[in-house]
Amino acid sequence: MKALLFDFDGTLLDTNELIIQTFMHVLEERFPGQYSPKDCINFIGPSLKETFEQLTPNEVEEMIEKYRQWNEAHHDELVKEFEGVVPTLEQLKEQGIRLAIVSTKRKDTIEKGLNLMGAKHLFEFWIGTDDVKRVKPDPEPVLLAIDKLGVSKKDVIMIGDNYHDIEAGKNAGVKTAGVAWSLKGEQFLQQFNPDYMLQHMSDLLTIVKES
């Protein structure tokens, strides 16, 4: 195994509370009393465009802008690192494993999170929604990352907390890993048959060693 591709939200950085509170803020203003925090869990994973095309088809850009304004203003106070993420990434990089991010966020928002984690230097690049025409589960962002790394598909794992990540990896022809700390739960992810299920970030050290 030569390269690991990571989703960002809910995989490397715990942004779940931030995302839920942001959706609650914009939806409560637009649809008072209609949505609960539990409902907002369903919106974690898809791109904002996909979500608001379903919820407010005539106000997509306006709702995205409202979402981003509140999200950015409250980002640093509501996100936190998952246990063991940065130490594991540091060890993987020391071993010569190449690391990149494939996300459905914009690049500048990914960078903000990486700076907060102190992990920006560990990744060769990050691919966001502004780099592709089609987001996960389409294979385009994963294939773009593989192309930029110049590695063979057989030497890559796509890692994430949602079905979009696993399906994008499968659609691109690479191995996949789910993370048991996904807000949607390990059992939910197992339905999509990832090659691996990480109980802790450090499991990647064993997987890389054994492959």
PDB file of C-alpha atoms in Angstrom:
ATOM      1  CA  MET A   1       0.000   0.000   0.000  1.00  0.00           C
ATOM      2  CA  LYS A   2       1.547   3.270  -1.132  1.00  0.00           C
ATOM      3  CA  ALA A   3      -1.184   5.896  -0.771  1.00  0.00           C
ATOM      4  CA  LEU A   4      -4.124   6.635   1.501  1.00  0.00           C
ATOM      5  CA  LEU A   5      -6.972   8.939   0.467  1.00  0.00           C
ATOM      6  CA  PHE A   6      -9.069  10.364   3.285  1.00  0.00           C
ATOM      7  CA  ASP A   7     -12.446  11.970   3.466  1.00  0.00           C
ATOM      8  CA  PHE A   8     -12.219  14.931   5.841  1.00  0.00           C
ATOM      9  CA  ASP A   9     -15.411  15.716   7.793  1.00  0.00           C
ATOM     10  CA  GLY A  10     -16.300  12.953  10.230  1.00  0.00           C
ATOM     11  CA  THR A  11     -13.198  10.963   9.285  1.00  0.00           C
ATOM     12  CA  LEU A  12     -10.183  13.078  10.287  1.00  0.00           C
ATOM     13  CA  LEU A  13     -11.907  16.007  12.000  1.00  0.00           C
ATOM     14  CA  ASP A  14     -15.067  15.735  14.096  1.00  0.00           C
ATOM     15  CA  THR A  15     -17.231  18.346  12.397  1.00  0.00           C
ATOM     16  CA  ASN A  16     -20.508  16.559  13.157  1.00  0.00           C
ATOM     17  CA  GLU A  17     -21.724  19.056  15.767  1.00  0.00           C
ATOM     18  CA  LEU A  18     -20.737  21.984  13.554  1.00  0.00           C
ATOM     19  CA  ILE A  19     -22.595  20.585  10.534  1.00  0.00           C
ATOM     20  CA  ILE A  20     -25.741  19.715  12.501  1.00  0.00           C
ATOM     21  CA  GLN A  21     -25.870  23.118  14.216  1.00  0.00           C
ATOM     22  CA  THR A  22     -25.276  24.916  10.897  1.00  0.00           C
ATOM     23  CA  PHE A  23     -28.099  23.054   9.176  1.00  0.00           C
ATOM     24  CA  MET A  24     -30.377  23.691  12.168  1.00  0.00           C
ATOM     25  CA  HIS A  25     -29.590  27.412  12.004  1.00  0.00           C
ATOM     26  CA  VAL A  26     -30.365  27.835   8.291  1.00  0.00           C
ATOM     27  CA  LEU A  27     -33.326  25.425   8.200  1.00  0.00           C
ATOM     28  CA  GLU A  28     -34.984  26.793  11.343  1.00  0.00           C
ATOM     29  CA  GLU A  29     -34.903  30.247   9.769  1.00  0.00           C
ATOM     30  CA  ARG A  30     -36.383  28.949   6.501  1.00  0.00           C
ATOM     31  CA  PHE A  31     -38.685  26.158   7.829  1.00  0.00           C
ATOM     32  CA  PRO A  32     -39.452  26.971  11.506  1.00  0.00           C
ATOM     33  CA  GLY A  33     -40.011  23.856  13.614  1.00  0.00           C
ATOM     34  CA  GLN A  34     -39.798  21.405  10.710  1.00  0.00           C
ATOM     35  CA  TYR A  35     -36.341  19.883  11.223  1.00  0.00           C
ATOM     36  CA  SER A  36     -34.633  18.259  14.215  1.00  0.00           C
ATOM     37  CA  PRO A  37     -30.896  17.668  14.781  1.00  0.00           C
ATOM     38  CA  LYS A  38     -31.547  13.975  14.042  1.00  0.00           C
ATOM     39  CA  ASP A  39     -32.949  14.909  10.612  1.00  0.00           C
ATOM     40  CA  CYS A  40     -29.768  16.849   9.883  1.00  0.00           C
ATOM     41  CA  ILE A  41     -27.627  13.715  10.226  1.00  0.00           C
ATOM     42  CA  ASN A  42     -29.003  12.680   6.811  1.00  0.00           C
ATOM     43  CA  PHE A  43     -27.397  15.767   5.268  1.00  0.00           C
ATOM     44  CA  ILE A  44     -23.894  14.756   6.367  1.00  0.00           C
ATOM     45  CA  GLY A  45     -21.986  13.356   3.393  1.00  0.00           C
ATOM     46  CA  PRO A  46     -23.665  14.764   0.284  1.00  0.00           C
ATOM     47  CA  SER A  47     -22.444  18.091  -1.084  1.00  0.00           C
ATOM     48  CA  LEU A  48     -24.316  21.230  -0.009  1.00  0.00           C
ATOM     49  CA  LYS A  49     -25.524  21.634  -3.585  1.00  0.00           C
ATOM     50  CA  GLU A  50     -27.103  18.164  -3.594  1.00  0.00           C
ATOM     51  CA  THR A  51     -28.758  18.739  -0.217  1.00  0.00           C
ATOM     52  CA  PHE A  52     -30.223  22.158  -0.973  1.00  0.00           C
ATOM     53  CA  GLU A  53     -31.350  21.073  -4.439  1.00  0.00           C
ATOM     54  CA  GLN A  54     -33.636  18.662  -2.578  1.00  0.00           C
ATOM     55  CA  LEU A  55     -34.676  21.003   0.250  1.00  0.00           C
ATOM     56  CA  THR A  56     -34.939  24.404  -1.476  1.00  0.00           C
ATOM     57  CA  PRO A  57     -34.635  23.862  -5.239  1.00  0.00           C
ATOM     58  CA  ASN A  58     -35.298  27.529  -6.044  1.00  0.00           C
ATOM     59  CA  GLU A  59     -32.887  28.949  -3.455  1.00  0.00           C
ATOM     60  CA  VAL A  60     -29.833  26.697  -3.709  1.00  0.00           C
ATOM     61  CA  GLU A  61     -27.088  29.345  -3.940  1.00  0.00           C
ATOM     62  CA  GLU A  62     -28.719  31.575  -1.335  1.00  0.00           C
ATOM     63  CA  MET A  63     -28.994  28.719   1.169  1.00  0.00           C
ATOM     64  CA  ILE A  64     -25.419  27.570   0.514  1.00  0.00           C
ATOM     65  CA  GLU A  65     -24.197  31.107   1.202  1.00  0.00           C
ATOM     66  CA  LYS A  66     -26.154  31.297   4.475  1.00  0.00           C
ATOM     67  CA  TYR A  67     -24.811  27.884   5.471  1.00  0.00           C
ATOM     68  CA  ARG A  68     -21.200  28.851   4.741  1.00  0.00           C
ATOM     69  CA  GLN A  69     -21.389  32.159   6.588  1.00  0.00           C
ATOM     70  CA  TRP A  70     -22.641  30.578   9.830  1.00  0.00           C
ATOM     71  CA  ASN A  71     -20.417  27.515   9.447  1.00  0.00           C
ATOM     72  CA  GLU A  72     -17.238  29.552   9.008  1.00  0.00           C
ATOM     73  CA  ALA A  73     -18.104  31.881  11.889  1.00  0.00           C
ATOM     74  CA  HIS A  74     -18.534  28.959  14.324  1.00  0.00           C
ATOM     75  CA  HIS A  75     -16.006  26.501  12.839  1.00  0.00           C
ATOM     76  CA  ASP A  76     -13.209  26.714  15.401  1.00  0.00           C
ATOM     77  CA  GLU A  77     -15.443  26.548  18.466  1.00  0.00           C
ATOM     78  CA  LEU A  78     -17.462  23.497  17.373  1.00  0.00           C
ATOM     79  CA  VAL A  79     -14.964  21.119  15.739  1.00  0.00           C
ATOM     80  CA  LYS A  80     -12.586  18.736  17.510  1.00  0.00           C
ATOM     81  CA  GLU A  81     -10.015  16.137  16.542  1.00  0.00           C
ATOM     82  CA  PHE A  82     -10.746  12.438  16.620  1.00  0.00           C
ATOM     83  CA  GLU A  83      -8.431  10.529  18.943  1.00  0.00           C
ATOM     84  CA  GLY A  84      -5.164   9.329  17.432  1.00  0.00           C
ATOM     85  CA  VAL A  85      -5.588  10.948  14.021  1.00  0.00           C
ATOM     86  CA  VAL A  86      -2.555  13.231  13.878  1.00  0.00           C
ATOM     87  CA  PRO A  87      -0.068  10.831  15.581  1.00  0.00           C
ATOM     88  CA  THR A  88      -1.114   8.056  13.176  1.00  0.00           C
ATOM     89  CA  LEU A  89      -0.806  10.320  10.143  1.00  0.00           C
ATOM     90  CA  GLU A  90       2.663  11.358  11.302  1.00  0.00           C
ATOM     91  CA  GLN A  91       3.758   7.717  11.597  1.00  0.00           C
ATOM     92  CA  LEU A  92       2.339   6.849   8.171  1.00  0.00           C
ATOM     93  CA  LYS A  93       4.134   9.768   6.573  1.00  0.00           C
ATOM     94  CA  GLU A  94       7.406   8.782   8.284  1.00  0.00           C
ATOM     95  CA  GLN A  95       6.978   5.314   6.720  1.00  0.00           C
ATOM     96  CA  GLY A  96       6.742   6.893   3.265  1.00  0.00           C
ATOM     97  CA  ILE A  97       2.985   6.424   2.810  1.00  0.00           C
ATOM     98  CA  ARG A  98       1.566   9.178   0.636  1.00  0.00           C
ATOM     99  CA  LEU A  99      -1.446  11.007   2.030  1.00  0.00           C
ATOM    100  CA  ALA A 100      -4.156  13.093   0.357  1.00  0.00           C
ATOM    101  CA  ILE A 101      -7.694  14.265   1.099  1.00  0.00           C
ATOM    102  CA  VAL A 102     -10.747  13.746  -1.129  1.00  0.00           C
ATOM    103  CA  SER A 103     -13.687  15.704   0.263  1.00  0.00           C
ATOM    104  CA  THR A 104     -17.068  17.158  -0.674  1.00  0.00           C
ATOM    105  CA  LYS A 105     -16.063  20.443   0.986  1.00  0.00           C
ATOM    106  CA  ARG A 106     -14.407  23.433  -0.649  1.00  0.00           C
ATOM    107  CA  LYS A 107     -10.623  23.476  -0.532  1.00  0.00           C
ATOM    108  CA  ASP A 108     -10.415  26.598   1.642  1.00  0.00           C
ATOM    109  CA  THR A 109     -12.651  25.016   4.307  1.00  0.00           C
ATOM    110  CA  ILE A 110     -10.559  21.836   4.315  1.00  0.00           C
ATOM    111  CA  GLU A 111      -7.444  23.965   4.759  1.00  0.00           C
ATOM    112  CA  LYS A 112      -9.026  25.796   7.693  1.00  0.00           C
ATOM    113  CA  GLY A 113      -9.629  22.465   9.441  1.00  0.00           C
ATOM    114  CA  LEU A 114      -6.137  21.183   8.658  1.00  0.00           C
ATOM    115  CA  ASN A 115      -4.580  24.333  10.107  1.00  0.00           C
ATOM    116  CA  LEU A 116      -6.631  23.905  13.274  1.00  0.00           C
ATOM    117  CA  MET A 117      -5.411  20.293  13.591  1.00  0.00           C
ATOM    118  CA  GLY A 118      -1.809  21.236  12.801  1.00  0.00           C
ATOM    119  CA  ALA A 119      -1.877  18.567  10.068  1.00  0.00           C
ATOM    120  CA  LYS A 120      -1.572  20.580   6.849  1.00  0.00           C
ATOM    121  CA  HIS A 121       2.065  19.536   6.327  1.00  0.00           C
ATOM    122  CA  LEU A 122       1.159  15.840   6.366  1.00  0.00           C
ATOM    123  CA  PHE A 123      -0.856  15.889   3.116  1.00  0.00           C
ATOM    124  CA  GLU A 124       0.427  16.308  -0.421  1.00  0.00           C
ATOM    125  CA  PHE A 125      -2.821  17.969  -1.506  1.00  0.00           C
ATOM    126  CA  TRP A 126      -6.562  18.122  -0.862  1.00  0.00           C
ATOM    127  CA  ILE A 127      -9.277  17.801  -3.461  1.00  0.00           C
ATOM    128  CA  GLY A 128     -12.514  19.684  -2.842  1.00  0.00           C
ATOM    129  CA  THR A 129     -15.765  20.339  -4.674  1.00  0.00           C
ATOM    130  CA  ASP A 130     -14.103  23.191  -6.559  1.00  0.00           C
ATOM    131  CA  ASP A 131     -11.689  20.728  -8.254  1.00  0.00           C
ATOM    132  CA  VAL A 132     -14.244  18.424  -9.888  1.00  0.00           C
ATOM    133  CA  LYS A 133     -17.471  18.427 -11.887  1.00  0.00           C
ATOM    134  CA  ARG A 134     -18.889  15.370 -10.101  1.00  0.00           C
ATOM    135  CA  VAL A 135     -18.464  14.680  -6.387  1.00  0.00           C
ATOM    136  CA  LYS A 136     -18.385  11.360  -4.494  1.00  0.00           C
ATOM    137  CA  PRO A 137     -19.851   8.731  -4.943  1.00  0.00           C
ATOM    138  CA  ASP A 138     -18.783   9.469  -8.522  1.00  0.00           C
ATOM    139  CA  PRO A 139     -15.194   8.200  -8.950  1.00  0.00           C
ATOM    140  CA  GLU A 140     -13.958  11.494 -10.473  1.00  0.00           C
ATOM    141  CA  PRO A 141     -12.347  12.990  -7.307  1.00  0.00           C
ATOM    142  CA  VAL A 142     -10.703   9.671  -6.347  1.00  0.00           C
ATOM    143  CA  LEU A 143      -9.366   9.156  -9.874  1.00  0.00           C
ATOM    144  CA  LEU A 144      -8.048  12.726  -9.887  1.00  0.00           C
ATOM    145  CA  ALA A 145      -6.161  12.052  -6.643  1.00  0.00           C
ATOM    146  CA  ILE A 146      -4.677   8.808  -8.011  1.00  0.00           C
ATOM    147  CA  ASP A 147      -3.601  10.634 -11.155  1.00  0.00           C
ATOM    148  CA  LYS A 148      -1.959  13.439  -9.152  1.00  0.00           C
ATOM    149  CA  LEU A 149      -0.121  10.906  -6.968  1.00  0.00           C
ATOM    150  CA  GLY A 150       0.958   8.827  -9.961  1.00  0.00           C
ATOM    151  CA  VAL A 151       0.306   5.531  -8.142  1.00  0.00           C
ATOM    152  CA  SER A 152      -1.388   2.305  -9.182  1.00  0.00           C
ATOM    153  CA  LYS A 153      -5.007   1.727  -8.086  1.00  0.00           C
ATOM    154  CA  LYS A 154      -4.019  -1.519  -6.378  1.00  0.00           C
ATOM    155  CA  ASP A 155      -1.805   0.462  -3.985  1.00  0.00           C
ATOM    156  CA  VAL A 156      -4.529   2.855  -2.784  1.00  0.00           C
ATOM    157  CA  ILE A 157      -7.189   2.831  -0.033  1.00  0.00           C
ATOM    158  CA  MET A 158     -10.057   5.346   0.140  1.00  0.00           C
ATOM    159  CA  ILE A 159     -11.088   5.942   3.767  1.00  0.00           C
ATOM    160  CA  GLY A 160     -14.262   7.603   5.000  1.00  0.00           C
ATOM    161  CA  ASP A 161     -17.207   7.783   7.378  1.00  0.00           C
ATOM    162  CA  ASN A 162     -20.039   7.654   4.851  1.00  0.00           C
ATOM    163  CA  TYR A 163     -21.303   5.486   2.015  1.00  0.00           C
ATOM    164  CA  HIS A 164     -20.256   8.161  -0.513  1.00  0.00           C
ATOM    165  CA  ASP A 165     -16.624   7.476   0.371  1.00  0.00           C
ATOM    166  CA  ILE A 166     -16.864   3.700   0.093  1.00  0.00           C
ATOM    167  CA  GLU A 167     -18.866   3.810  -3.133  1.00  0.00           C
ATOM    168  CA  ALA A 168     -16.515   6.388  -4.686  1.00  0.00           C
ATOM    169  CA  GLY A 169     -13.558   4.137  -3.857  1.00  0.00           C
ATOM    170  CA  LYS A 170     -15.267   1.077  -5.299  1.00  0.00           C
ATOM    171  CA  ASN A 171     -16.331   3.017  -8.409  1.00  0.00           C
ATOM    172  CA  ALA A 172     -12.707   4.102  -8.884  1.00  0.00           C
ATOM    173  CA  GLY A 173     -11.399   0.550  -8.469  1.00  0.00           C
ATOM    174  CA  VAL A 174      -9.467   0.977  -5.216  1.00  0.00           C
ATOM    175  CA  LYS A 175      -9.690  -0.676  -1.788  1.00  0.00           C
ATOM    176  CA  THR A 176     -11.914   1.022   0.776  1.00  0.00           C
ATOM    177  CA  ALA A 177     -12.088   1.470   4.537  1.00  0.00           C
ATOM    178  CA  GLY A 178     -14.924   2.666   6.744  1.00  0.00           C
ATOM    179  CA  VAL A 179     -14.397   4.233  10.155  1.00  0.00           C
ATOM    180  CA  ALA A 180     -16.310   2.837  13.127  1.00  0.00           C
ATOM    181  CA  TRP A 181     -16.504   6.341  14.676  1.00  0.00           C
ATOM    182  CA  SER A 182     -18.842   7.430  11.865  1.00  0.00           C
ATOM    183  CA  LEU A 183     -21.883   9.291  13.201  1.00  0.00           C
ATOM    184  CA  LYS A 184     -24.066   6.957  11.106  1.00  0.00           C
ATOM    185  CA  GLY A 185     -22.528   3.957  12.855  1.00  0.00           C
ATOM    186  CA  GLU A 186     -20.361   0.983  11.956  1.00  0.00           C
ATOM    187  CA  GLN A 187     -23.366  -1.206  11.125  1.00  0.00           C
ATOM    188  CA  PHE A 188     -24.624   1.336   8.563  1.00  0.00           C
ATOM    189  CA  LEU A 189     -21.221   1.426   6.846  1.00  0.00           C
ATOM    190  CA  GLN A 190     -20.860  -2.373   6.813  1.00  0.00           C
ATOM    191  CA  GLN A 191     -23.807  -2.533   4.391  1.00  0.00           C
ATOM    192  CA  PHE A 192     -21.538  -1.059   1.700  1.00  0.00           C
ATOM    193  CA  ASN A 193     -18.898  -3.785   2.169  1.00  0.00           C
ATOM    194  CA  PRO A 194     -15.703  -1.814   2.710  1.00  0.00           C
ATOM    195  CA  ASP A 195     -12.515  -3.892   2.541  1.00  0.00           C
ATOM    196  CA  TYR A 196     -11.565  -2.731   6.042  1.00  0.00           C
ATOM    197  CA  MET A 197     -13.322  -1.240   9.077  1.00  0.00           C
ATOM    198  CA  LEU A 198     -11.133   0.925  11.304  1.00  0.00           C
ATOM    199  CA  GLN A 199     -11.964   0.743  15.013  1.00  0.00           C
ATOM    200  CA  HIS A 200      -9.218   3.286  15.699  1.00  0.00           C
ATOM    201  CA  MET A 201      -7.127   5.418  13.385  1.00  0.00           C
ATOM    202  CA  SER A 202      -4.009   3.466  14.376  1.00  0.00           C
ATOM    203  CA  ASP A 203      -5.488   0.337  12.699  1.00  0.00           C
ATOM    204  CA  LEU A 204      -4.128   1.818   9.468  1.00  0.00           C
ATOM    205  CA  LEU A 205      -0.575   1.153  10.664  1.00  0.00           C
ATOM    206  CA  THR A 206      -1.328  -2.593  10.790  1.00  0.00           C
ATOM    207  CA  ILE A 207      -3.233  -2.576   7.477  1.00  0.00           C
ATOM    208  CA  VAL A 208      -0.396  -0.822   5.655  1.00  0.00           C
ATOM    209  CA  LYS A 209       2.183  -3.133   7.202  1.00  0.00           C
ATOM    210  CA  GLU A 210       0.266  -6.286   6.234  1.00  0.00           C
ATOM    211  CA  SER A 211      -0.572  -5.221   2.683  1.00  0.00           C
TER     212      SER A 211
END
